[in-house]
Coordinates of C-alpha atoms and ligand atoms in Angstrom, one line a residue:
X1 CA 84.4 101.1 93.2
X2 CA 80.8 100.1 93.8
X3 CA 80.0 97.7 96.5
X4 CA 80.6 97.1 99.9
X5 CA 83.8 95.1 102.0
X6 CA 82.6 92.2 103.0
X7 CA 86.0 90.7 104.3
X8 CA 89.2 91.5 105.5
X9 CA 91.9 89.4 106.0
X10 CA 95.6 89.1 106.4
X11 CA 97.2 86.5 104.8
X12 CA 100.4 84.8 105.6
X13 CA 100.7 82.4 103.0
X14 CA 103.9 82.5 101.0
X15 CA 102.3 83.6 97.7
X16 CA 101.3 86.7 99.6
X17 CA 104.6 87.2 101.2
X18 CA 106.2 87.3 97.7
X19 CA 103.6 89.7 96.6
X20 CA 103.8 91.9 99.4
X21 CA 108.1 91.1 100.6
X22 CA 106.1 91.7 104.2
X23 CA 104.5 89.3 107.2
X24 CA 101.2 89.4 105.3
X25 CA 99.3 90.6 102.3
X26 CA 96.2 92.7 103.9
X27 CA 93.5 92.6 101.4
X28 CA 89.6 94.0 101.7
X29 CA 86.8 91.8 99.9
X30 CA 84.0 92.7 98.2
X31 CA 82.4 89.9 95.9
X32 CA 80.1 91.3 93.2
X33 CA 81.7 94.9 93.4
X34 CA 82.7 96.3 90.3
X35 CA 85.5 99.4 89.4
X36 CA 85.6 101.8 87.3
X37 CA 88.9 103.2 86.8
X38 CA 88.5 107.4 86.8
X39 CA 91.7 107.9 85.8
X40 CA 95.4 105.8 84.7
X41 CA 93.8 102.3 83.9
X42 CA 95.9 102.0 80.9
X43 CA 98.6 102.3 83.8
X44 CA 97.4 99.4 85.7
X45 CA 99.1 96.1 85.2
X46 CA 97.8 92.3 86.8
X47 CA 100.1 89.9 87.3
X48 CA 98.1 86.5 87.9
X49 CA 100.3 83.4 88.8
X50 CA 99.5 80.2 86.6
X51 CA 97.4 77.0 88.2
X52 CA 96.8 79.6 91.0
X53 CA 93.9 81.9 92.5
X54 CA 97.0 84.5 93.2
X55 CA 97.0 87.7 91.6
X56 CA 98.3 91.1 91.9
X57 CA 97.4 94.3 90.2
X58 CA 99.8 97.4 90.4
X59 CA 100.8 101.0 88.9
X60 CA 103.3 100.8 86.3
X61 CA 104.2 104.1 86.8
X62 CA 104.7 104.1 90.3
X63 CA 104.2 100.4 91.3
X64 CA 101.6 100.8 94.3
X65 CA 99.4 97.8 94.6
X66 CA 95.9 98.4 93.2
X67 CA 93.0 96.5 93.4
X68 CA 92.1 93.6 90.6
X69 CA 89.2 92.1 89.9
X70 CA 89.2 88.0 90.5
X71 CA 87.8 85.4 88.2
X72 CA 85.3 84.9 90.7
X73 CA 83.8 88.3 90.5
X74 CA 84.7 89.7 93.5
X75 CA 87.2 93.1 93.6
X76 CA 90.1 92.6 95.9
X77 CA 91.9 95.5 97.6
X78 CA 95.2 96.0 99.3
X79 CA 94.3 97.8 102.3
X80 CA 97.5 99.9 102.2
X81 CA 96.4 101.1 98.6
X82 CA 93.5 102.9 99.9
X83 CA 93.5 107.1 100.4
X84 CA 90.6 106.9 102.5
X85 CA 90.2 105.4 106.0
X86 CA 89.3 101.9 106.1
X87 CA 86.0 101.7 108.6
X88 CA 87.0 98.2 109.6
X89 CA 89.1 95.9 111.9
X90 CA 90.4 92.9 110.1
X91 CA 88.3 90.0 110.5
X92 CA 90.7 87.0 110.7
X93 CA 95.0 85.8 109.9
X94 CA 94.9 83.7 107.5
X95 CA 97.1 81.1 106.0
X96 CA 98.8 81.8 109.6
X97 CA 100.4 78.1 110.0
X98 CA 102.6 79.4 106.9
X99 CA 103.9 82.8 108.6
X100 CA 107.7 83.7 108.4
X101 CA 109.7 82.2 110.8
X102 CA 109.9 85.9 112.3
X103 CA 106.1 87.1 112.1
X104 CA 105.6 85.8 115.8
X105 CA 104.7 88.2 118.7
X106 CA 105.3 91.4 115.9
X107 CA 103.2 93.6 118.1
X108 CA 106.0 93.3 121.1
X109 CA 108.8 94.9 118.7
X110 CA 109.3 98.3 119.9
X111 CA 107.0 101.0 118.1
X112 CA 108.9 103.9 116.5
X113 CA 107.6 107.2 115.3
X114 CA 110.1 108.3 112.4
X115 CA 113.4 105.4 111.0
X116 CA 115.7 104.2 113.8
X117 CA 118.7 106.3 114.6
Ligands
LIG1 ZN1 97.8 84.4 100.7

């Protein structure tokens, strides 16, 4: 990808819940970017929901999320997709008055190294 983040955001919103099945899609922003796929683009499928700005790009082979391009030009990436560290603290929840009835105080749960039990 060329071009540079220039937002990240979690999003709470129920579209991104479905897409994700989790508290919050995290997604990195970087209008104007473009990719270049070095490898498996004929692998990559983008689901885009109708009447909507919601979209969702991911590996038919394995079904990691990927990043998509928007129809607004900008490349959007699911910060869990990335292989290489993300230099960057999210910069804002969004959509937060729409979180799951359990995404409240998540950072008190207790904090496990390996599955419970
Ligand atoms: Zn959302």
């Amino acid at each position: 990808m060329t071009g540079a983040f220039a937002g990240f955001f979690l999003c709470h919103c129920a579209r991104c819940r479905k897409d994700t099945g989790s508290a919050y899609a995290a997604n990195l922003f970087a209008p104007g970017a473009m990719i270049d796929w070095l490898a498996g683009k004929d692998g990559v499928t983008t689901f885009r929901l109708t009447g909507t700005r919601h979209q969702r790009a991911f590996c038919s082979a394995c079904g990691s999320a990927l990043p998509s391009a928007t129809e607004t030009g900008a490349i959007v990436v699911p910060a869990g997709s990335l292989d290489t560290p993300v230099d960057r603290r999210p910069d804002a929840h969004i959509c937060f008055a729409s979180r799951a009835e359990w995404d409240e105080h998540l950072e008190d749960a207790p904090k496990l190294d390996g599955l419970p039990g």
